[in-house]
Short mmCIF file of C-alpha atoms in Angstrom, two decimals:
data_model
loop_
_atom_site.label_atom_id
_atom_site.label_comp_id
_atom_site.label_asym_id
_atom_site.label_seq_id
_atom_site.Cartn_x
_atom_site.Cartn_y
_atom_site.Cartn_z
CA UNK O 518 24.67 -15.82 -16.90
CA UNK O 519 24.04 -17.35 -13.74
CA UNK O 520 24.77 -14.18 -12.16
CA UNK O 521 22.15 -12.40 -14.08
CA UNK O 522 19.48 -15.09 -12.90
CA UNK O 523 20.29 -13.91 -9.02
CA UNK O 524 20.02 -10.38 -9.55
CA UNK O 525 16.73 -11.26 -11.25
CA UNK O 526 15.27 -13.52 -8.18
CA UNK O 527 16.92 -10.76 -5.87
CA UNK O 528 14.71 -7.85 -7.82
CA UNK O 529 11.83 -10.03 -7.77
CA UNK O 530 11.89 -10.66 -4.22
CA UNK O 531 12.89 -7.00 -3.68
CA UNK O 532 9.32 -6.20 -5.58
CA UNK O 533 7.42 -8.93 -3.56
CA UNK O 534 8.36 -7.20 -0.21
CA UNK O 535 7.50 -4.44 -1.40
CA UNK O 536 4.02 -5.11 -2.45
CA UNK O 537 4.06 -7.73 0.79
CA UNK O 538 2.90 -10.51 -1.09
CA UNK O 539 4.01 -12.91 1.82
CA UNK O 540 1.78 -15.83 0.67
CA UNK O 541 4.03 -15.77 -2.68
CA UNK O 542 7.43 -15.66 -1.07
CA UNK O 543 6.29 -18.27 1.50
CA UNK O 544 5.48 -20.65 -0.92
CA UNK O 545 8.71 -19.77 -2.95
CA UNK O 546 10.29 -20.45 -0.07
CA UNK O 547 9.04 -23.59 0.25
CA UNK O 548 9.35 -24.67 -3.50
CA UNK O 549 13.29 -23.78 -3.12
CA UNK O 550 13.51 -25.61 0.29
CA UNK O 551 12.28 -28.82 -1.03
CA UNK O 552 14.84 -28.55 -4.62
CA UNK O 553 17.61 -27.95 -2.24
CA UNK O 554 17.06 -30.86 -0.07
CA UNK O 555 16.22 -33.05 -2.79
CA UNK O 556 18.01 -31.91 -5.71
CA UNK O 557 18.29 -35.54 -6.86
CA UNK O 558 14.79 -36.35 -6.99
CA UNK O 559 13.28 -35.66 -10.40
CA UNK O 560 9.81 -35.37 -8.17
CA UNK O 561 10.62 -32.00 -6.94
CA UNK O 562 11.33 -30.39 -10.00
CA UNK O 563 7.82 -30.28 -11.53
CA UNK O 564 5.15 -28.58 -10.07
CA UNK O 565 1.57 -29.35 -10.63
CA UNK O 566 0.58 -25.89 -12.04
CA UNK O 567 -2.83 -27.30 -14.32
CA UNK O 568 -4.03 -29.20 -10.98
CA UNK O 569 -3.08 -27.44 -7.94
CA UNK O 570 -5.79 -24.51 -7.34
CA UNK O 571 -3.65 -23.50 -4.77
CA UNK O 572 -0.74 -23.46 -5.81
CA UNK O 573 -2.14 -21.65 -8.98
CA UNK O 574 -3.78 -18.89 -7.17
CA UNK O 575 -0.77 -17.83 -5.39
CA UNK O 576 1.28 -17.62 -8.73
CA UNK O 577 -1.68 -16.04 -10.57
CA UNK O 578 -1.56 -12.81 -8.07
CA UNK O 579 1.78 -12.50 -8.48
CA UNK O 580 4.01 -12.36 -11.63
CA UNK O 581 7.35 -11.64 -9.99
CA UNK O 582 6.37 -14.83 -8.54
CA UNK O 583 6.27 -16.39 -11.38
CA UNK O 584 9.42 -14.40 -12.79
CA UNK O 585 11.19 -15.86 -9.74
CA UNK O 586 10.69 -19.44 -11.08
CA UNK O 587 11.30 -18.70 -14.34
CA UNK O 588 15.19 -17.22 -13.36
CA UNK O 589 15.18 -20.55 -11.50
CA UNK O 590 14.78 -22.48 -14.42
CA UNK O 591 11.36 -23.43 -14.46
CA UNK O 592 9.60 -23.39 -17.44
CA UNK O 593 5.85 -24.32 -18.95
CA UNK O 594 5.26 -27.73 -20.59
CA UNK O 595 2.64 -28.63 -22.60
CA UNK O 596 0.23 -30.00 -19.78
CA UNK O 597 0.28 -26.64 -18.39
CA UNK O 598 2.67 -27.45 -15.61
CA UNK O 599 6.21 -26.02 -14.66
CA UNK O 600 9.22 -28.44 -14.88
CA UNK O 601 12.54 -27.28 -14.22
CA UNK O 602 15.15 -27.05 -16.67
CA UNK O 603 18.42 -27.56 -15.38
CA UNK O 604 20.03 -26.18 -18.84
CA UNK O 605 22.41 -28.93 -19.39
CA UNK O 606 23.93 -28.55 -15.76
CA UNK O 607 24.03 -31.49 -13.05
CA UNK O 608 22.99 -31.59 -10.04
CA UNK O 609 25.75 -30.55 -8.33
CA UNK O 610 25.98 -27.43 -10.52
CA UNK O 611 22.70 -26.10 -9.82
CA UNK O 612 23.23 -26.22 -5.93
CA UNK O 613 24.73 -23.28 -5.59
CA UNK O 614 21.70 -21.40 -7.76
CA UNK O 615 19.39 -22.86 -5.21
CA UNK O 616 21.38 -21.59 -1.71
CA UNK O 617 21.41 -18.23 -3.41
CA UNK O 618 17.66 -18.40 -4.01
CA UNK O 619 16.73 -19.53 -0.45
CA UNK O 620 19.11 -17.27 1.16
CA UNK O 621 17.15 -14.48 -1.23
CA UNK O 622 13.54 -15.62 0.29
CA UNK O 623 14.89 -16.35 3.38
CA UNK O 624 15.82 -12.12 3.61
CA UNK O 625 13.23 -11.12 1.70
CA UNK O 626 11.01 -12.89 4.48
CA UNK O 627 12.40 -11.70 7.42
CA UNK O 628 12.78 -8.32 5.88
CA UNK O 629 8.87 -8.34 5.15
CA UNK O 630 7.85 -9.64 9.25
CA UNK O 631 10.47 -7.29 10.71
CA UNK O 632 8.50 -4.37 9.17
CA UNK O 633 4.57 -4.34 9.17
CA UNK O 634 3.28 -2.31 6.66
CA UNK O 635 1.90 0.64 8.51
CA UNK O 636 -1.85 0.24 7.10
CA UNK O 637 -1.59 -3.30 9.09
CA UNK O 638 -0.32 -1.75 12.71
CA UNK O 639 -3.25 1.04 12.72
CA UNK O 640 -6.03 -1.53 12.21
CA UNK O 641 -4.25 -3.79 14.59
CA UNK O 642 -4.10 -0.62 17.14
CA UNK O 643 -7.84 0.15 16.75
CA UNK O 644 -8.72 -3.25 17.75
CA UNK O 645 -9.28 -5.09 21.01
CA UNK O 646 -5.97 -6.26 22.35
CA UNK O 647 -5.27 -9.88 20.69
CA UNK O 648 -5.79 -12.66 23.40
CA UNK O 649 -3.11 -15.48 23.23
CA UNK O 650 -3.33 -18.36 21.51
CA UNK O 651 -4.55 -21.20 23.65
CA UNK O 652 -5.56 -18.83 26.25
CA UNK O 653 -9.91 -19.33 28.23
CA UNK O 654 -12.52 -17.63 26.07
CA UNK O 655 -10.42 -17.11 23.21
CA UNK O 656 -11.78 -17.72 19.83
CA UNK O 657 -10.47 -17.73 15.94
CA UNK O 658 -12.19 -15.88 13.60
CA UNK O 659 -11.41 -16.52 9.82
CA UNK O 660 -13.26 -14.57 6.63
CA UNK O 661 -12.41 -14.81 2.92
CA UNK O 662 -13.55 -12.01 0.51
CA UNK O 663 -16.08 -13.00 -2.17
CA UNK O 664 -16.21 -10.74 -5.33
CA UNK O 665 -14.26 -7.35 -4.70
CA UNK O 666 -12.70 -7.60 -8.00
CA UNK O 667 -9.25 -9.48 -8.71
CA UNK O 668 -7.35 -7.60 -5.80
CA UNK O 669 -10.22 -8.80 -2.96
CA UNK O 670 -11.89 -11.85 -4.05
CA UNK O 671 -10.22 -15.12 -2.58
CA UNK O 672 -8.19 -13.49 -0.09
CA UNK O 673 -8.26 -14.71 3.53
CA UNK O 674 -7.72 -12.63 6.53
CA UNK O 675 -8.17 -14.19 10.28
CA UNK O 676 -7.16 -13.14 13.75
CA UNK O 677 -7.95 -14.11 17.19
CA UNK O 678 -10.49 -12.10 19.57
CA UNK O 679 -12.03 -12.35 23.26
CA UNK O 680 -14.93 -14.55 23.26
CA UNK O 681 -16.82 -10.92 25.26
CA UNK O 682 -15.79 -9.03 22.06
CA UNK O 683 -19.10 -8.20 19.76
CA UNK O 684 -19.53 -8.16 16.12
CA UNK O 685 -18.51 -4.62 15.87
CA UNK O 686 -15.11 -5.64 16.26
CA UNK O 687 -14.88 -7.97 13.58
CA UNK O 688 -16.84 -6.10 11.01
CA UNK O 689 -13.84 -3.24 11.47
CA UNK O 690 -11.10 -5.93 11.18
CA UNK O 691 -12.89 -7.22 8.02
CA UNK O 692 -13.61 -3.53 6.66
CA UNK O 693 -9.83 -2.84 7.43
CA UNK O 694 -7.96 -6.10 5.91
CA UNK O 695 -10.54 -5.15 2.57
CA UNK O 696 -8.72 -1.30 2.65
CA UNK O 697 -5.47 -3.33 3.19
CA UNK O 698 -6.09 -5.13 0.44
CA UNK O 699 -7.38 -2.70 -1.88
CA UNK O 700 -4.61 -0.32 -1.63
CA UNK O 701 -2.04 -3.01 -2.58
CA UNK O 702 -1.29 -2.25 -6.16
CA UNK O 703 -2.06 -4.80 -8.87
CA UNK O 704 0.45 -7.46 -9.27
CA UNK O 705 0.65 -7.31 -13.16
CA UNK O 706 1.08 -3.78 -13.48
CA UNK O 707 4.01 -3.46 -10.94
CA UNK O 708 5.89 -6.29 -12.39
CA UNK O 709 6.86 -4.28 -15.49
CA UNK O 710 6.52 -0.91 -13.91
CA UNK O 711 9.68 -2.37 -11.64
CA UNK O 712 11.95 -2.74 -14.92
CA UNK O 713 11.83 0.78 -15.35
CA UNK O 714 13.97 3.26 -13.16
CA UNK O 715 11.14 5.77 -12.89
CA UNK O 716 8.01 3.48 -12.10
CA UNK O 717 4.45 5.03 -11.72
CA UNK O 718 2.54 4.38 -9.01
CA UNK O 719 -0.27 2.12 -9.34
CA UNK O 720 -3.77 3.23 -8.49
CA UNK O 721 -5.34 0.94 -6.32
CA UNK O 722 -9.22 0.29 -6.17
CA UNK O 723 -11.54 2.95 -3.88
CA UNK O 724 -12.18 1.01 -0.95
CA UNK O 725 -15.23 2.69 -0.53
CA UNK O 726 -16.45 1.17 -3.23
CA UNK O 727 -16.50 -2.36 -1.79
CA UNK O 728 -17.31 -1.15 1.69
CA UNK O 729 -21.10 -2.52 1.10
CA UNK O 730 -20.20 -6.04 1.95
CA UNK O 731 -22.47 -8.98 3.76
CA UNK O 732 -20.84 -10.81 6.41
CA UNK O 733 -21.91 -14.88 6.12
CA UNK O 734 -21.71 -17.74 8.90
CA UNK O 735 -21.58 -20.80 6.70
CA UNK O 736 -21.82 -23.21 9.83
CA UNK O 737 -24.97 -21.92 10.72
CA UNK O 738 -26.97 -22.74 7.41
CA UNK O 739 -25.44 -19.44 5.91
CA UNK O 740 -26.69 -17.07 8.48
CA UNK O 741 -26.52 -13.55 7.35
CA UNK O 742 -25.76 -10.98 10.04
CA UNK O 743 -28.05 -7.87 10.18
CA UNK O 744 -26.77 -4.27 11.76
CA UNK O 745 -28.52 -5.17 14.66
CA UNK O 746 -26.44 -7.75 16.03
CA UNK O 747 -23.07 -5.70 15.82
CA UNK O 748 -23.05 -5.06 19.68
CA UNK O 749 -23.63 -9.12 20.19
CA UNK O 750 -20.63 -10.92 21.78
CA UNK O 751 -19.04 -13.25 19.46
CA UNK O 752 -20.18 -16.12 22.12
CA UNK O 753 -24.10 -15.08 22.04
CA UNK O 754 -24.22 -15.56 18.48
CA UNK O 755 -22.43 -18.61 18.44
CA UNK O 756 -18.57 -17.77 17.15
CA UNK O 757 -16.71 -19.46 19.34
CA UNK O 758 -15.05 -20.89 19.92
CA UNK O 759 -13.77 -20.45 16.02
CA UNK O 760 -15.70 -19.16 13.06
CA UNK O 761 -15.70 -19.09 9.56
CA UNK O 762 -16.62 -16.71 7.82
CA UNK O 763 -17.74 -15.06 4.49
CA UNK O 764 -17.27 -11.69 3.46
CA UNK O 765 -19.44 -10.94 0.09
CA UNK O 766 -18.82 -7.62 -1.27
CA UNK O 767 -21.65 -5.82 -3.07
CA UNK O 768 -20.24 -5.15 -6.92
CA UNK O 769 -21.04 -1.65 -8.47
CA UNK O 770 -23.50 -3.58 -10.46
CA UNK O 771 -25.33 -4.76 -7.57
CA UNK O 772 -28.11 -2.53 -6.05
CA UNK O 773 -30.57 -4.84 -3.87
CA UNK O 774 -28.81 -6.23 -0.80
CA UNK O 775 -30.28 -9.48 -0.76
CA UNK O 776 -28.24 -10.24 -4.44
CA UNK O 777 -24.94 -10.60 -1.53
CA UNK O 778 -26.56 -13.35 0.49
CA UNK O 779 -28.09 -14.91 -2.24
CA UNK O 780 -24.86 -15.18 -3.89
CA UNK O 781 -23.27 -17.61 -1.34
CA UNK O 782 -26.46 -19.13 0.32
CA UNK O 783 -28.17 -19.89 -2.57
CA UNK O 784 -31.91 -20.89 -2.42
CA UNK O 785 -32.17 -20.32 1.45
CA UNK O 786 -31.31 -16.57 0.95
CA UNK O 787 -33.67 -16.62 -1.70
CA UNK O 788 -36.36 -17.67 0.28
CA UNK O 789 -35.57 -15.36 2.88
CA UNK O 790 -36.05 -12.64 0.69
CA UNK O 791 -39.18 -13.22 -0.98
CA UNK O 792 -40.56 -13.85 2.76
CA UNK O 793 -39.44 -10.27 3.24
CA UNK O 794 -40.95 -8.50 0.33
CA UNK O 795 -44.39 -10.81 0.68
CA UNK O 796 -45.15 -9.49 4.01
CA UNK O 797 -47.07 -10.84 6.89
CA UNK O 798 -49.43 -12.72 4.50
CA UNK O 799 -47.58 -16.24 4.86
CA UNK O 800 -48.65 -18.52 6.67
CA UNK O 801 -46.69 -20.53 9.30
CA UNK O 802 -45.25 -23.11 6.70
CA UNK O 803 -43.37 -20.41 5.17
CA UNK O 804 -41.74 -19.27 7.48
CA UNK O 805 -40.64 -22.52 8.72
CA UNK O 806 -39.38 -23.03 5.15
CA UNK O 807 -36.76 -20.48 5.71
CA UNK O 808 -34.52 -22.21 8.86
CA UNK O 809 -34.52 -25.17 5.95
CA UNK O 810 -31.02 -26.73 3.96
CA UNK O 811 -31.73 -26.01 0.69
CA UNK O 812 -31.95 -28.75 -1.76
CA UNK O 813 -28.05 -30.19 -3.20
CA UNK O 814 -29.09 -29.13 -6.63
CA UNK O 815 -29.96 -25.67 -5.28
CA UNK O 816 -26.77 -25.25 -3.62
CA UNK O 817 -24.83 -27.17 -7.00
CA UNK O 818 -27.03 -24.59 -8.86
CA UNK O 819 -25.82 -21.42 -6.51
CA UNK O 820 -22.55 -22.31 -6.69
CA UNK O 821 -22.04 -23.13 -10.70
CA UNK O 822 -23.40 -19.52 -11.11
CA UNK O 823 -20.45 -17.69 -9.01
CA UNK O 824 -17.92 -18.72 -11.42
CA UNK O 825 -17.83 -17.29 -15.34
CA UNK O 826 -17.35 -20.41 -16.67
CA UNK O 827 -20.57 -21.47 -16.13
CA UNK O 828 -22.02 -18.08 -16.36
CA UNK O 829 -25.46 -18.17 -18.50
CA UNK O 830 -24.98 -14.53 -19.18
CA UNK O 831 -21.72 -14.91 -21.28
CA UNK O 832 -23.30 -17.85 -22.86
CA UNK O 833 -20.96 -20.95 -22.49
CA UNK O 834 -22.85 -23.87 -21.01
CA UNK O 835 -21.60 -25.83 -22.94
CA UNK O 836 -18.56 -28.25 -23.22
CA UNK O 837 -16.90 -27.22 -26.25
CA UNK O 838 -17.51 -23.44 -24.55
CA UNK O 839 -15.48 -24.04 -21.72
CA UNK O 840 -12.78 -25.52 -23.59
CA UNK O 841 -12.41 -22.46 -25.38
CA UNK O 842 -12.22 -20.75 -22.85
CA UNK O 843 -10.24 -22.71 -20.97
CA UNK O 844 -7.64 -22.88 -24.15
CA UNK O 845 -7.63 -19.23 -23.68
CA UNK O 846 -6.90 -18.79 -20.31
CA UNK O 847 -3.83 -20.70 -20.71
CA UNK O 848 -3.07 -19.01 -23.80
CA UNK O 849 -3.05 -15.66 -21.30
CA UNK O 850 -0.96 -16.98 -19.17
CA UNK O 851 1.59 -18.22 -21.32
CA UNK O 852 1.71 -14.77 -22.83
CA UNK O 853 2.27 -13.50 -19.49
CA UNK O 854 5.44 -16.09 -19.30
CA UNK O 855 6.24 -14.86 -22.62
CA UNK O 856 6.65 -11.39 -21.81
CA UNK O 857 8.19 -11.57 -18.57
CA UNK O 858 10.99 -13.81 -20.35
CA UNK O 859 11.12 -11.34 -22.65
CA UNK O 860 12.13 -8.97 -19.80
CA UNK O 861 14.59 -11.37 -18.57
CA UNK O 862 16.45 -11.83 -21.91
CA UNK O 863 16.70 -8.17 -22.38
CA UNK O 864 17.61 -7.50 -18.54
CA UNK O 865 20.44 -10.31 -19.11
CA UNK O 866 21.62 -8.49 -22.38
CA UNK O 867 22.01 -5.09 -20.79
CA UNK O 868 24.02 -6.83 -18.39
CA UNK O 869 26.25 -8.85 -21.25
CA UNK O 870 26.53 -5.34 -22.93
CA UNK O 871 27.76 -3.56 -19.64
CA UNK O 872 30.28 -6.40 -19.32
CA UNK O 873 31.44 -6.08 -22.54
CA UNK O 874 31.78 -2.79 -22.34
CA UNK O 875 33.94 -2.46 -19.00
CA UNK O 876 35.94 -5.30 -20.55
CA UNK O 877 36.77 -3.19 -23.65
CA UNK O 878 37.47 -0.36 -21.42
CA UNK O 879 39.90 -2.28 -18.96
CA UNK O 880 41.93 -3.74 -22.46
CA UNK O 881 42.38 -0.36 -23.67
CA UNK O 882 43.54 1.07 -20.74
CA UNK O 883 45.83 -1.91 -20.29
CA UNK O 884 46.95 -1.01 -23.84
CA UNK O 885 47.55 2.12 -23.03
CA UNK O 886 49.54 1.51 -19.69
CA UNK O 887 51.87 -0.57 -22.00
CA UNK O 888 52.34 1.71 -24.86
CA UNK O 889 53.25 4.55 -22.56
CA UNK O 890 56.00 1.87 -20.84
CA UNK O 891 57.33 1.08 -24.10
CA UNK O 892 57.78 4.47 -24.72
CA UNK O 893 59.21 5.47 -21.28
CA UNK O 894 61.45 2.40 -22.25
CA UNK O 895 62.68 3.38 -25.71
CA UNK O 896 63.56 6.66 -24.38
CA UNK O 897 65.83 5.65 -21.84
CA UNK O 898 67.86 3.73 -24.36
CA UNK O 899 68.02 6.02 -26.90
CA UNK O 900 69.87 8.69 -23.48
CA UNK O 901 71.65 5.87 -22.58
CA UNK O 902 73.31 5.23 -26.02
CA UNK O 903 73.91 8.98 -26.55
CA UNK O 904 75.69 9.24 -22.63
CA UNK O 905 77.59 6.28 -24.31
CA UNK O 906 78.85 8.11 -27.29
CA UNK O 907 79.86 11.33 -25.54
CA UNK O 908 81.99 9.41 -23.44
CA UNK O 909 83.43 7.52 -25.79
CA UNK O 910 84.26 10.87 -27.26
CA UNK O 911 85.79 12.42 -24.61
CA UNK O 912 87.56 8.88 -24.20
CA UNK O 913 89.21 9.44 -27.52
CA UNK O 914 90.21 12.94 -27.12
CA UNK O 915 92.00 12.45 -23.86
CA UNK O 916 94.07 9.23 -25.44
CA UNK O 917 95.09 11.77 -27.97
CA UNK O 918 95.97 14.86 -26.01
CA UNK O 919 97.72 12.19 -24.01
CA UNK O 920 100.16 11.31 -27.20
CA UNK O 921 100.91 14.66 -27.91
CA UNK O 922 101.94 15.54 -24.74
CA UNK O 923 104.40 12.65 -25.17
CA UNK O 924 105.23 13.78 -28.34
#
């Protein structure tokens, strides 16, 4: 059995270098790094799945992730958290499970940095040559997708420019990392098309379709950049010498442009917008109004209304509302579980049935080797007692043309 648990982590990691999901294997790697260094400590064997966003976005992208830790031995307890289950074994017995695991990541990450994804050297090509790190008039740009769908939103992408390169140049690194991205086939779906021996491929999102994005500062009061500064330097409009920023992609849904940077600036965008459609009538007050922090309950406001929970338009405001549907995210999830230990248990029976099988094979033809000696055997003693009798025979007559002779 334990054999069948490391061909599972070794198909799982197989899949996650395929669909590069480095952030998963590194923090696999990590997870089996600190069990084999502290295999004694109970501490290391539960992690906090419920509590750690983290941690939980990571695993949430990525079921042969979490198919990983489940061969491991990890399973769900009742607080929502995974404990590891070391199956009656002691410590010492579940050592060598864990060198085989981190040997496992440790291959399936150098295998992964050893050989860019091709998608990943052509954007890196059509950009400015990559300054060190460290080096004058360097500076590090980092953006994280908002909406985009499942694939897109979350995800962060950064890289380092020249403090002389201009907008331009980061607006095709972000619209490249988003292609990158969306062409990455979903996690869920490629975790049971793997199983099979003929899998499908998946079809990944158009990226054209969230090529309308906004790009955000959020240092600078949640500064939205227009198309005119894309042939700024990063240094005139204050980027350097590191930036954060926000990428919010336009949804199908979404037709008026100022819906992206009132999504993540909240009231300030909002003001900036009806300044725009009310034209030159305001009066100098206004206008001042717009450089302004918005209010905290604005911005508490703002953000509340990014996430569904709190959505007003699927109604569930209130407490008992989120519970629900906080009951039935984890119900979800541990159907998820369910299913992919359901693919373990009938991977791991296949394998018990092959095994069998060859087993049955090797008696028989054991059986049969022996039979066939036994044989060989019988028939050499049944010649050898009949050479015996004719020449005893010929014994006999000889003794008795002997007598007559003397006769």
């Amino acid at each position: 059995m334990a054999d069948a648990h490391v061909a599972s982590m070794e198909q799982r990691a197989n899949n996650m270098v395929a669909q590069r999901a480095e952030p998963a294997l590194r923090l696999l790697h990590t997870i089996v790094t600190s069990l084999h260094e502290n295999a004694a400590d109970p501490r290391y064997r539960r992690l906090p799945y419920s509590t750690n966003r983290k941690l939980r976005s990571v695993l949430d992208k990525s079921t042969d992730g979490q198919a990983f830790l489940m061969a491991l031995g990890y399973r769900l307890d009742r607080t929502g958290d995974l404990t590891l289950d070391l199956r009656g074994r002691s410590v010492d017995g579940v050592r060598p499970l864990y060198s085989s695991a981190l040997s496992t990541l440790s291959r399936a990450l150098q295998q992964l940095t050893s050989s860019p994804a091709p998608r990943e050297v052509q954007l890196d090509q059509s950009l400015p040559p990559q300054p060190a790190e460290g080096s004058a008039g360097v500076t590090s740009v980092t953006v994280k997708f908002v909406k985009g769908g499942p694939d897109l939103h979350g995800t962060v992408v950064s890289r380092r420019f020249d403090a002389g390169d201009t907008l331009r140049d980061v607006k095709r690194f972000v619209e490249g990392s988003m292609e990158i991205e969306l062409a990455r086939p979903r996690d869920e779906e490629a975790a049971f098309s793997s199983s099979s021996s003929a899998a499908a491929a998946v079809p990944a999102r158009d990226a054209a379709a969230a090529a309308d994005y906004q790009l955000v500062d959020r240092a600078q009061q949640n500064r939205a950049f227009a198309d005119d500064d894309a042939d700024t330097t990063l240094q005139a409009l204050g980027l350097w010498p590191s930036a954060n920023l926000t990428a919010v992609v336009r949804d199908a849904s979404e037709h008026d442009p100022s819906a992206l940077a009132h999504s993540h600036s909240g009231a300030a965008a909002e003001d900036t917008h009806a300044q725009q459609q009310s034209g030159r009538g305001q009066g100098q007050g206004q206008r001042q109004r717009q450089n302004q922090r918005p209010l905290p309950s604005q911005l508490l406001n703002a953000h509340k209304s990014r996430h569904e929970v709190y959505s007003s338009k699927r109604a569930m405001g209130t407490t008992h509302s989120v519970k629900r549907a906080q009951a039935a995210a984890a119900a979800e999830r541990r159907a998820a579980q369910d299913r992919v230990m359901a693919v373990l248990k009938q991977e791991a029976k296949v394998q018990d049935a092959t095994k069998a099988s060859q087993a049955q094979a090797q008696a028989q033809a054991q059986a049969q080797v022996q039979a066939e000696a036994e044989a060989q055997a019988q028939a050499q003693m049944e010649l050898d007692e009949a050479m015996a009798l004719q020449l005893a025979r010929e014994f006999e007559n000889e003794a008795a043309r002997t007598q007559a002779a003397q006769a």
